């Protein structure tokens, strides 16, 4: 086809011969290609470059033709991978395709190209010719990377979302499972795809009907969001409570399924349950001192009527204790609501810690005759923070030490100074705490189940409040304990490095 166009009469015959000899055939063909093409001699001198090459790389025939391939355009084609492949082609006739190279070209900037090359022998032993095709894939590559970026972003979003997205077909078989299933329930999406709602063993046997009903309802009411709750077994064997919303998108051609969004609400549920229990305990605990107060008041009234003074003093003492207990409960509740509402404010006092410890110990000692509080103090140090709240932390720990050592007769308070901090510890010789509860005791509402022999009053808030007060002042709180032997509660506070008492 191409030849017919160019070849005319006898002159054409002569030039045809010429074309064949010089390789101009190929030259003519490559000129019509959009792709950049270079015709090279066997030893890599450029015989001819097509328009595509000049246009793409903004170079001229003068600076290209007749030059050594690796010298042109500031030696930009002197690329190790290309050289390696070229030498294989030259020496062993091994052609190469799709050799991907990214370079900063002087005139056109950063480009990614595919290099393909082949070797053709010339007629009558005139050596060989190499054709190097250069396909510019910069745009394509950018598009691919953008798509890959979008895909990765979407994957990360779906994986890190706290909600799992599942797509069912109308028979309840999982068509798609989002990657968030792995962090939430431990399964890989591919382990879940293909599972059917009617036979799926990971839904709690008692709840399977709930899930099936949700899907059924979603199929029947395509415009509604159908929500419900059921338990799903985590890969580790534990059951998690899942709040699900089903959405019928069978009509949507791209989705053609029922989308279910799952949220793990196990923790929220357990907190709600704790909250309910807490309200029960709080009303019970508040009722006890009020009932006692009322009873004492009645006796007091009768005593005053009968004018029996000595018994009245004893009753007044007991009333006072109950009022104290009521005041502590109310204060704990108030502090709790302040912490939860983010309204807790801290003062910036400068104070000497040992003085505060002695003050608090004296106060708490007044409330017990059974326990002797022993104190071992380190050298005095200045602390910056809320003196009152730090005092509250120590009061809480001392009250607990007394409360939870009903058979004990002593409690030991120690302070220990390190380079940058001071640690205060409160040791008791009481009931102790099981190892598994050592961190939980600082959770709000948490109370270790009472033994059958004792009832210890409380709301499960004291340690939570203490921990908040310590942490908010840059400190730490922890406990070590042995059941039936006793516990040591510690809290650490940062000290002012440059200031020693008396050095103010
Ligand atoms: P409360 O004492 O009002 O229940 P806390 O928050 O002060 O609440 O303590 C939480 C739980 O930690 C208590 O219910 C108790 O089981 C346990 N606990 C706290 N202090 C001690 C202690 N010194 N010895 C043993 N158990 C303790």
Coordinates of C-alpha atoms and ligand atoms in Angstrom, one line a residue:
X1 CA 0.0 0.0 0.0
X2 CA 2.6 2.5 1.1
X3 CA 4.9 1.6 -1.8
X4 CA 2.3 2.1 -4.4
X5 CA 1.7 5.7 -3.3
X6 CA 5.4 6.7 -3.5
X7 CA 6.6 4.6 -6.4
X8 CA 6.2 6.1 -9.9
X9 CA 7.6 4.9 -13.3
X10 CA 11.2 4.1 -14.0
X11 CA 12.6 6.7 -11.6
X12 CA 10.7 4.8 -9.0
X13 CA 12.4 1.6 -9.8
X14 CA 15.8 3.1 -9.3
X15 CA 14.9 4.8 -6.0
X16 CA 13.2 1.5 -4.9
X17 CA 16.6 -0.1 -5.1
X18 CA 18.1 2.7 -3.3
X19 CA 15.5 2.6 -0.6
X20 CA 16.2 -1.0 0.0
X21 CA 19.9 -0.5 0.3
X22 CA 19.9 2.4 2.7
X23 CA 17.1 1.2 4.8
X24 CA 14.9 4.2 3.7
X25 CA 12.0 1.8 3.5
X26 CA 12.0 1.6 7.2
X27 CA 12.7 5.3 7.4
X28 CA 9.6 6.0 5.4
X29 CA 7.5 3.7 7.5
X30 CA 8.7 5.0 10.8
X31 CA 8.0 8.6 9.7
X32 CA 4.3 7.8 9.6
X33 CA 4.2 6.5 13.2
X34 CA 3.1 8.7 16.1
X35 CA 5.4 6.9 18.5
X36 CA 9.0 8.0 18.8
X37 CA 11.3 5.8 16.7
X38 CA 15.0 5.7 16.2
X39 CA 16.8 3.9 13.5
X40 CA 20.3 3.0 14.7
X41 CA 23.3 1.4 13.2
X42 CA 24.5 -1.8 14.7
X43 CA 27.0 0.2 16.8
X44 CA 24.2 2.6 18.0
X45 CA 24.8 5.7 15.9
X46 CA 21.5 7.3 15.0
X47 CA 20.7 7.0 11.3
X48 CA 17.3 8.5 11.6
X49 CA 14.8 9.7 14.1
X50 CA 11.2 10.2 13.3
X51 CA 9.0 13.4 13.8
X52 CA 7.4 11.7 16.8
X53 CA 10.8 11.6 18.5
X54 CA 11.7 15.3 17.7
X55 CA 8.3 16.4 18.9
X56 CA 8.2 14.4 22.1
X57 CA 11.7 15.2 23.2
X58 CA 12.0 18.7 21.7
X59 CA 15.3 18.1 19.9
X60 CA 16.4 18.8 16.4
X61 CA 17.7 16.5 13.6
X62 CA 21.1 18.4 13.8
X63 CA 21.7 17.5 17.3
X64 CA 20.5 13.9 16.8
X65 CA 21.3 12.3 13.5
X66 CA 24.7 10.8 13.1
X67 CA 25.3 11.0 16.8
X68 CA 26.0 8.2 19.2
X69 CA 22.8 7.2 21.1
X70 CA 24.2 7.6 24.6
X71 CA 25.6 11.1 23.8
X72 CA 22.5 12.9 22.5
X73 CA 20.5 15.3 24.7
X74 CA 23.1 15.7 27.4
X75 CA 23.6 12.0 27.5
X76 CA 20.0 11.6 28.7
X77 CA 19.7 8.2 27.0
X78 CA 22.8 6.9 28.7
X79 CA 20.6 4.8 31.0
X80 CA 22.1 1.7 32.6
X81 CA 19.1 -0.6 32.1
X82 CA 18.9 0.5 28.4
X83 CA 22.6 -0.1 27.9
X84 CA 22.3 -3.5 29.4
X85 CA 19.4 -4.6 27.2
X86 CA 21.0 -3.0 24.1
X87 CA 24.2 -4.9 24.6
X88 CA 22.3 -8.2 24.8
X89 CA 20.5 -7.2 21.6
X90 CA 23.8 -6.2 19.9
X91 CA 25.7 -9.3 20.9
X92 CA 23.1 -12.0 21.2
X93 CA 20.2 -10.7 19.1
X94 CA 17.8 -10.7 22.1
X95 CA 15.1 -8.1 21.5
X96 CA 13.5 -6.3 24.4
X97 CA 10.0 -4.8 24.9
X98 CA 8.3 -2.7 27.6
X99 CA 11.5 -1.7 29.3
X100 CA 10.1 1.0 31.6
X101 CA 12.3 4.0 32.3
X102 CA 11.5 7.2 34.1
X103 CA 13.9 10.2 33.5
X104 CA 14.1 13.9 33.7
X105 CA 14.6 15.0 30.1
X106 CA 16.2 18.5 29.7
X107 CA 13.6 20.0 27.5
X108 CA 10.4 18.2 28.4
X109 CA 10.8 17.3 32.1
X110 CA 10.0 14.1 33.8
X111 CA 8.7 11.4 31.5
X112 CA 8.1 7.7 31.8
X113 CA 8.6 5.7 28.6
X114 CA 8.5 2.1 27.4
X115 CA 11.4 1.1 25.3
X116 CA 11.1 -1.7 22.7
X117 CA 14.0 -2.6 20.4
X118 CA 14.7 -5.1 17.7
X119 CA 17.6 -5.8 15.3
X120 CA 17.3 -6.3 11.6
X121 CA 20.1 -7.6 9.4
X122 CA 20.9 -5.4 6.3
X123 CA 21.1 -7.0 2.9
X124 CA 24.3 -8.3 1.4
X125 CA 26.2 -8.4 4.7
X126 CA 26.0 -4.7 5.3
X127 CA 25.8 -5.2 9.0
X128 CA 22.6 -4.7 10.9
X129 CA 20.1 -2.0 11.9
X130 CA 18.4 -1.5 15.2
X131 CA 15.0 -0.1 15.6
X132 CA 14.3 1.5 18.9
X133 CA 10.6 2.4 19.6
X134 CA 9.9 4.8 22.5
X135 CA 6.4 4.9 23.8
X136 CA 5.6 7.8 26.1
X137 CA 3.4 6.4 28.9
X138 CA 3.7 9.4 31.3
X139 CA 0.0 10.3 31.1
X140 CA -1.1 6.7 31.4
X141 CA 1.2 6.2 34.3
X142 CA -0.1 9.3 36.1
X143 CA -3.7 8.2 35.6
X144 CA -2.9 4.7 36.8
X145 CA -1.2 6.2 39.9
X146 CA -4.1 8.5 40.6
X147 CA -6.5 5.5 40.3
X148 CA -4.3 3.4 42.5
X149 CA -4.1 6.3 45.0
X150 CA -7.9 6.6 45.0
X151 CA -8.2 2.9 45.4
X152 CA -5.7 2.8 48.3
X153 CA -7.4 5.7 49.9
X154 CA -10.8 4.0 49.7
X155 CA -9.3 0.8 51.0
X156 CA -7.7 2.6 53.9
X157 CA -11.0 4.4 54.6
X158 CA -12.9 1.2 54.6
X159 CA -10.3 -0.6 56.6
X160 CA -10.0 2.0 59.3
X161 CA -13.6 2.8 59.5
X162 CA -15.1 1.6 62.8
X163 CA -18.1 0.3 60.8
X164 CA -18.1 -2.9 58.7
X165 CA -19.9 -2.8 55.4
X166 CA -21.3 -6.0 54.1
X167 CA -23.2 -6.5 50.8
X168 CA -25.7 -9.4 50.6
X169 CA -27.5 -10.7 47.5
X170 CA -31.2 -11.2 47.7
X171 CA -30.7 -14.8 49.0
X172 CA -28.5 -13.6 51.9
X173 CA -25.1 -14.6 50.6
X174 CA -22.3 -12.2 51.2
X175 CA -21.1 -10.6 48.0
X176 CA -18.7 -8.1 49.6
X177 CA -17.1 -7.6 53.0
X178 CA -15.2 -4.4 53.8
X179 CA -11.7 -4.8 55.2
X180 CA -12.8 -3.2 58.6
X181 CA -14.1 -6.7 59.5
X182 CA -10.5 -7.7 60.3
X183 CA -9.8 -5.1 63.1
X184 CA -13.3 -5.4 64.4
X185 CA -14.1 -9.1 64.3
X186 CA -10.8 -10.7 63.4
X187 CA -11.8 -12.3 60.0
X188 CA -10.3 -11.6 56.6
X189 CA -12.9 -10.3 54.1
X190 CA -12.2 -13.3 51.8
X191 CA -13.1 -15.7 54.7
X192 CA -16.6 -14.1 54.8
X193 CA -17.5 -13.7 51.1
X194 CA -19.8 -16.5 49.9
X195 CA -21.2 -17.2 53.4
X196 CA -25.0 -17.3 53.7
X197 CA -27.1 -15.7 56.4
X198 CA -29.2 -18.8 56.9
X199 CA -26.2 -21.1 57.7
X200 CA -23.6 -18.6 59.0
X201 CA -22.1 -20.1 62.1
X202 CA -20.6 -16.9 63.5
X203 CA -24.0 -15.3 64.4
X204 CA -25.1 -16.4 67.8
X205 CA -27.6 -19.3 67.4
X206 CA -30.2 -17.4 69.4
X207 CA -29.8 -14.3 67.2
X208 CA -29.7 -15.8 63.8
X209 CA -33.5 -15.3 63.3
X210 CA -33.1 -11.6 64.1
X211 CA -30.5 -11.1 61.4
X212 CA -32.6 -13.1 58.8
X213 CA -35.7 -11.0 59.7
X214 CA -33.7 -7.8 59.2
X215 CA -32.6 -8.9 55.7
X216 CA -36.2 -10.0 54.9
X217 CA -37.6 -6.7 56.1
X218 CA -35.0 -4.8 54.0
X219 CA -36.0 -6.8 50.9
X220 CA -39.7 -6.1 51.5
X221 CA -39.2 -2.4 52.3
X222 CA -36.7 -1.0 49.8
X223 CA -37.0 2.6 51.0
X224 CA -36.5 2.0 54.7
X225 CA -33.4 1.7 56.9
X226 CA -33.9 -1.5 58.9
X227 CA -32.0 -1.6 62.1
X228 CA -31.4 -4.2 64.8
X229 CA -28.9 -5.9 67.1
X230 CA -27.4 -9.4 67.2
X231 CA -24.3 -11.1 68.6
X232 CA -21.4 -12.2 66.3
X233 CA -18.6 -14.4 67.4
X234 CA -15.2 -12.8 67.0
X235 CA -12.4 -15.0 65.6
X236 CA -11.0 -15.2 69.1
X237 CA -14.2 -16.9 70.3
X238 CA -15.8 -14.0 72.2
X239 CA -19.2 -12.7 71.3
X240 CA -19.6 -9.0 70.2
X241 CA -22.8 -7.1 70.1
X242 CA -23.4 -5.7 66.7
X243 CA -25.8 -2.8 65.8
X244 CA -26.8 -3.3 62.2
X245 CA -28.6 -1.1 59.6
X246 CA -29.8 -2.9 56.5
X247 CA -30.4 -0.9 53.3
X248 CA -32.0 -2.4 50.2
X249 CA -30.0 -1.4 47.1
X250 CA -31.0 -4.2 44.8
X251 CA -32.3 -1.8 42.3
X252 CA -29.0 0.1 42.1
X253 CA -27.2 -1.5 39.1
X254 CA -23.7 -0.9 40.4
X255 CA -24.4 -2.4 43.9
X256 CA -27.3 -4.8 43.2
X257 CA -27.5 -6.0 46.8
X258 CA -28.5 -5.3 50.3
X259 CA -26.0 -3.2 52.2
X260 CA -25.6 -3.8 55.9
X261 CA -23.5 -1.5 58.1
X262 CA -22.3 -3.2 61.3
X263 CA -21.1 -1.3 64.4
X264 CA -19.5 -3.0 67.3
X265 CA -21.4 -1.7 70.4
X266 CA -20.2 -4.3 72.9
X267 CA -18.3 -1.7 75.0
X268 CA -21.1 0.8 74.9
X269 CA -23.5 -1.8 76.0
X270 CA -21.3 -2.9 78.9
X271 CA -20.9 0.7 79.9
X272 CA -24.7 1.2 79.8
X273 CA -25.1 -1.9 82.0
X274 CA -22.5 -0.5 84.4
X275 CA -24.3 2.8 84.5
X276 CA -27.6 1.1 85.3
X277 CA -25.9 -0.9 88.1
X278 CA -24.2 2.3 89.3
X279 CA -27.5 4.2 89.6
X280 CA -28.8 1.2 91.6
X281 CA -25.8 1.3 93.9
X282 CA -25.8 5.1 94.2
X283 CA -29.4 5.3 95.3
X284 CA -28.8 2.4 97.8
X285 CA -25.6 4.0 99.2
X286 CA -27.3 7.4 99.5
X287 CA -30.4 5.8 101.1
X288 CA -28.4 4.1 103.9
X289 CA -26.9 7.2 105.6
X290 CA -30.2 9.1 105.2
X291 CA -32.2 6.2 106.8
X292 CA -29.7 6.0 109.7
X293 CA -29.8 9.7 110.1
X294 CA -33.5 9.6 110.3
X295 CA -33.5 6.9 112.9
X296 CA -30.9 8.7 115.0
X297 CA -32.8 11.9 114.8
X298 CA -35.9 10.1 116.1
X299 CA -33.9 8.7 119.1
X300 CA -32.4 12.1 119.7
X301 CA -35.8 13.6 119.7
X302 CA -37.0 11.1 122.3
X303 CA -33.8 11.5 124.4
X304 CA -34.0 15.2 124.4
X305 CA -37.6 14.8 125.5
X306 CA -36.4 12.5 128.3
X307 CA -33.4 14.8 128.9
X308 CA -30.8 12.0 128.8
X309 CA -27.7 13.9 127.8
X310 CA -24.9 11.3 127.7
X311 CA -26.6 9.0 125.2
X312 CA -27.4 12.0 123.0
X313 CA -23.6 12.8 122.6
X314 CA -23.0 9.3 121.3
X315 CA -25.9 9.6 118.9
X316 CA -24.7 13.0 117.7
X317 CA -21.2 11.4 117.0
X318 CA -22.9 8.6 114.9
X319 CA -25.0 11.2 113.1
X320 CA -21.9 13.1 112.3
X321 CA -20.2 10.0 110.8
X322 CA -23.3 9.4 108.6
X323 CA -23.4 13.0 107.5
X324 CA -19.6 12.7 106.5
X325 CA -20.4 9.5 104.6
X326 CA -23.2 11.3 102.8
X327 CA -21.0 14.3 102.0
X328 CA -18.3 12.0 100.6
X329 CA -20.8 10.2 98.3
X330 CA -22.2 13.5 97.1
X331 CA -18.7 14.9 96.5
X332 CA -17.7 11.8 94.5
X333 CA -20.8 12.2 92.4
X334 CA -20.1 15.8 91.8
X335 CA -16.5 15.2 90.9
X336 CA -17.6 12.4 88.6
X337 CA -20.0 14.7 86.7
X338 CA -17.4 17.4 86.5
X339 CA -14.8 15.0 85.0
X340 CA -17.4 13.5 82.6
X341 CA -18.6 17.0 81.5
X342 CA -15.0 18.2 81.0
X343 CA -15.5 20.9 83.7
X344 CA -12.8 19.9 86.0
X345 CA -10.5 22.9 86.8
X346 CA -7.2 22.6 88.5
X347 CA -5.4 25.2 90.7
X348 CA -1.7 25.9 90.3
X349 CA -0.6 26.0 93.9
X350 CA 3.0 25.6 95.0
X351 CA 3.2 23.5 98.0
X352 CA 5.4 21.1 100.0
X353 CA 4.1 17.6 99.7
X354 CA 5.1 16.1 103.0
X355 CA 3.2 18.8 104.9
X356 CA 0.1 17.9 102.9
X357 CA 0.6 14.1 103.6
X358 CA 0.8 14.7 107.3
X359 CA -2.3 16.9 107.3
X360 CA -4.3 14.3 105.4
X361 CA -3.0 11.5 107.6
X362 CA -4.1 13.4 110.8
X363 CA -7.6 14.0 109.3
X364 CA -8.1 10.4 108.3
X365 CA -6.6 9.0 111.6
X366 CA -9.5 10.7 113.4
X367 CA -12.0 8.5 111.6
X368 CA -10.5 5.2 112.8
X369 CA -9.4 3.8 116.1
X370 CA -8.7 0.3 114.8
X371 CA -6.0 1.3 112.3
X372 CA -2.8 3.1 113.1
X373 CA -1.5 5.1 110.1
X374 CA 2.3 5.0 110.0
X375 CA 4.2 7.5 107.9
X376 CA 7.7 7.3 106.4
X377 CA 8.6 10.5 104.6
X378 CA 11.4 11.3 102.2
X379 CA 13.1 14.7 102.1
X380 CA 10.7 17.6 101.5
X381 CA 10.0 18.7 98.0
X382 CA 8.0 21.4 96.3
X383 CA 5.1 20.4 94.0
X384 CA 3.2 22.6 91.6
X385 CA -0.4 21.7 91.1
X386 CA -3.7 21.5 92.9
X387 CA -3.0 20.9 96.6
X388 CA -6.6 20.2 97.5
X389 CA -7.2 17.6 94.8
X390 CA -3.9 15.8 95.6
X391 CA -5.1 15.8 99.2
X392 CA -8.3 14.2 97.9
X393 CA -6.3 11.4 96.1
X394 CA -4.5 10.5 99.3
X395 CA -7.8 10.7 101.3
X396 CA -9.4 8.3 98.9
X397 CA -6.5 5.8 99.0
X398 CA -6.4 6.0 102.8
X399 CA -10.1 5.5 103.2
X400 CA -10.0 2.5 100.9
X401 CA -7.0 1.1 102.8
X402 CA -9.0 1.3 106.0
X403 CA -12.3 0.1 104.4
X404 CA -10.7 -2.9 102.6
X405 CA -8.7 -4.1 105.6
X406 CA -11.5 -4.9 108.1
X407 CA -9.1 -7.2 110.0
X408 CA -6.1 -5.0 109.7
X409 CA -4.6 -2.8 112.3
X410 CA -2.2 -0.6 110.3
X411 CA -1.8 1.3 107.1
X412 CA 1.6 2.6 105.9
X413 CA 2.1 5.8 104.0
X414 CA 5.5 6.4 102.3
X415 CA 6.9 9.2 100.1
X416 CA 9.9 8.6 97.9
X417 CA 11.7 11.3 95.9
X418 CA 13.4 10.6 92.6
X419 CA 15.2 13.0 90.2
X420 CA 12.0 14.4 88.6
X421 CA 9.2 12.9 90.6
X422 CA 7.8 12.0 94.0
X423 CA 5.9 8.7 94.6
X424 CA 3.4 8.4 97.4
X425 CA 2.3 4.9 98.4
X426 CA -0.4 3.7 100.7
X427 CA -0.1 0.1 101.9
X428 CA -2.7 -2.0 103.6
X429 CA -2.9 -5.5 104.9
X430 CA -6.4 -6.3 103.9
X431 CA -8.4 -8.3 101.4
X432 CA -6.2 -7.5 98.4
X433 CA -7.2 -7.6 94.8
X434 CA -7.1 -10.4 92.2
X435 CA -4.4 -9.9 89.6
X436 CA -6.9 -9.6 86.7
X437 CA -8.6 -6.6 88.4
X438 CA -5.4 -4.5 89.1
X439 CA -6.0 -2.1 86.2
X440 CA -9.8 -2.3 86.2
X441 CA -10.1 -0.9 89.7
X442 CA -9.4 2.6 88.2
X443 CA -12.3 2.3 85.7
X444 CA -15.4 4.3 86.5
X445 CA -18.2 2.3 88.4
X446 CA -15.8 -0.7 88.7
X447 CA -16.2 -2.6 91.9
X448 CA -14.7 -6.0 92.6
X449 CA -17.5 -8.5 93.5
X450 CA -17.9 -8.5 97.2
X451 CA -17.0 -11.6 99.1
X452 CA -19.8 -13.4 100.8
X453 CA -18.5 -12.2 104.2
X454 CA -18.3 -8.5 103.7
X455 CA -20.3 -5.7 102.3
X456 CA -18.0 -2.7 101.5
X457 CA -20.0 0.4 100.9
X458 CA -19.0 2.5 97.8
X459 CA -19.9 3.6 94.3
X460 CA -16.8 2.4 92.4
X461 CA -15.9 6.0 91.7
X462 CA -13.1 6.9 94.3
X463 CA -10.2 5.4 92.3
X464 CA -11.5 6.6 89.0
X465 CA -11.6 10.2 90.4
X466 CA -8.2 9.7 92.0
X467 CA -6.7 8.5 88.7
X468 CA -8.2 11.5 86.8
X469 CA -6.8 13.9 89.4
X470 CA -3.3 12.4 89.2
X471 CA -3.2 12.1 85.4
X472 CA -4.5 15.6 84.9
X473 CA -1.5 16.8 87.0
X474 CA 1.0 14.9 84.7
X475 CA 1.3 12.0 87.1
X476 CA 0.6 8.2 87.2
X477 CA -1.3 5.9 89.5
X478 CA -1.0 2.1 89.9
X479 CA -1.4 -0.7 92.3
X480 CA 0.3 -3.9 93.3
X481 CA -1.6 -6.4 95.4
X482 CA -1.9 -10.0 96.7
X483 CA -5.3 -11.4 97.5
X484 CA -5.8 -11.8 101.3
X485 CA -2.4 -10.2 102.0
X486 CA -3.0 -6.6 101.1
X487 CA -2.5 -3.9 98.5
X488 CA -0.1 -1.0 97.8
X489 CA -1.5 1.9 95.9
X490 CA 1.1 4.3 94.4
X491 CA 0.8 7.7 92.8
X492 CA 3.6 9.6 91.2
X493 CA 3.7 13.4 90.7
X494 CA 6.3 15.5 88.8
X495 CA 8.4 17.8 91.0
X496 CA 9.8 21.2 90.3
X497 CA 13.4 20.6 89.5
X498 CA 14.9 23.9 90.2
X499 CA 13.1 24.7 93.4
X500 CA 13.8 23.1 96.7
X501 CA 11.8 24.2 99.8
X502 CA 13.5 27.2 101.4
X503 CA 14.9 28.1 98.0
X504 CA 11.8 29.8 96.7
Ligands
LIG1 P1 -15.5 2.0 96.0 O1 -14.5 1.8 97.1 O2 -16.4 3.1 96.2 O3 -16.1 0.8 95.5 P2 -13.2 2.7 94.4 O4 -13.1 3.3 93.0 O5 -12.5 3.5 95.5 O6 -14.7 2.5 94.7 O7 -12.5 1.3 94.3 C1 -12.9 0.4 93.3 C2 -12.8 -1.0 93.7 O8 -11.5 -1.4 93.9 C3 -13.5 -1.3 95.0 O9 -14.8 -1.6 94.9 C4 -12.7 -2.5 95.6 O10 -13.2 -3.6 95.0 C5 -11.3 -2.3 95.0 N1 -10.4 -1.6 95.9 C6 -10.0 -0.3 96.1 N2 -9.1 -0.1 97.0 C7 -8.8 -1.3 97.5 C8 -8.0 -1.8 98.5 N3 -7.2 -1.0 99.3 N4 -8.0 -3.2 98.8 C9 -8.7 -4.0 98.1 N5 -9.6 -3.6 97.1 C10 -9.6 -2.3 96.8

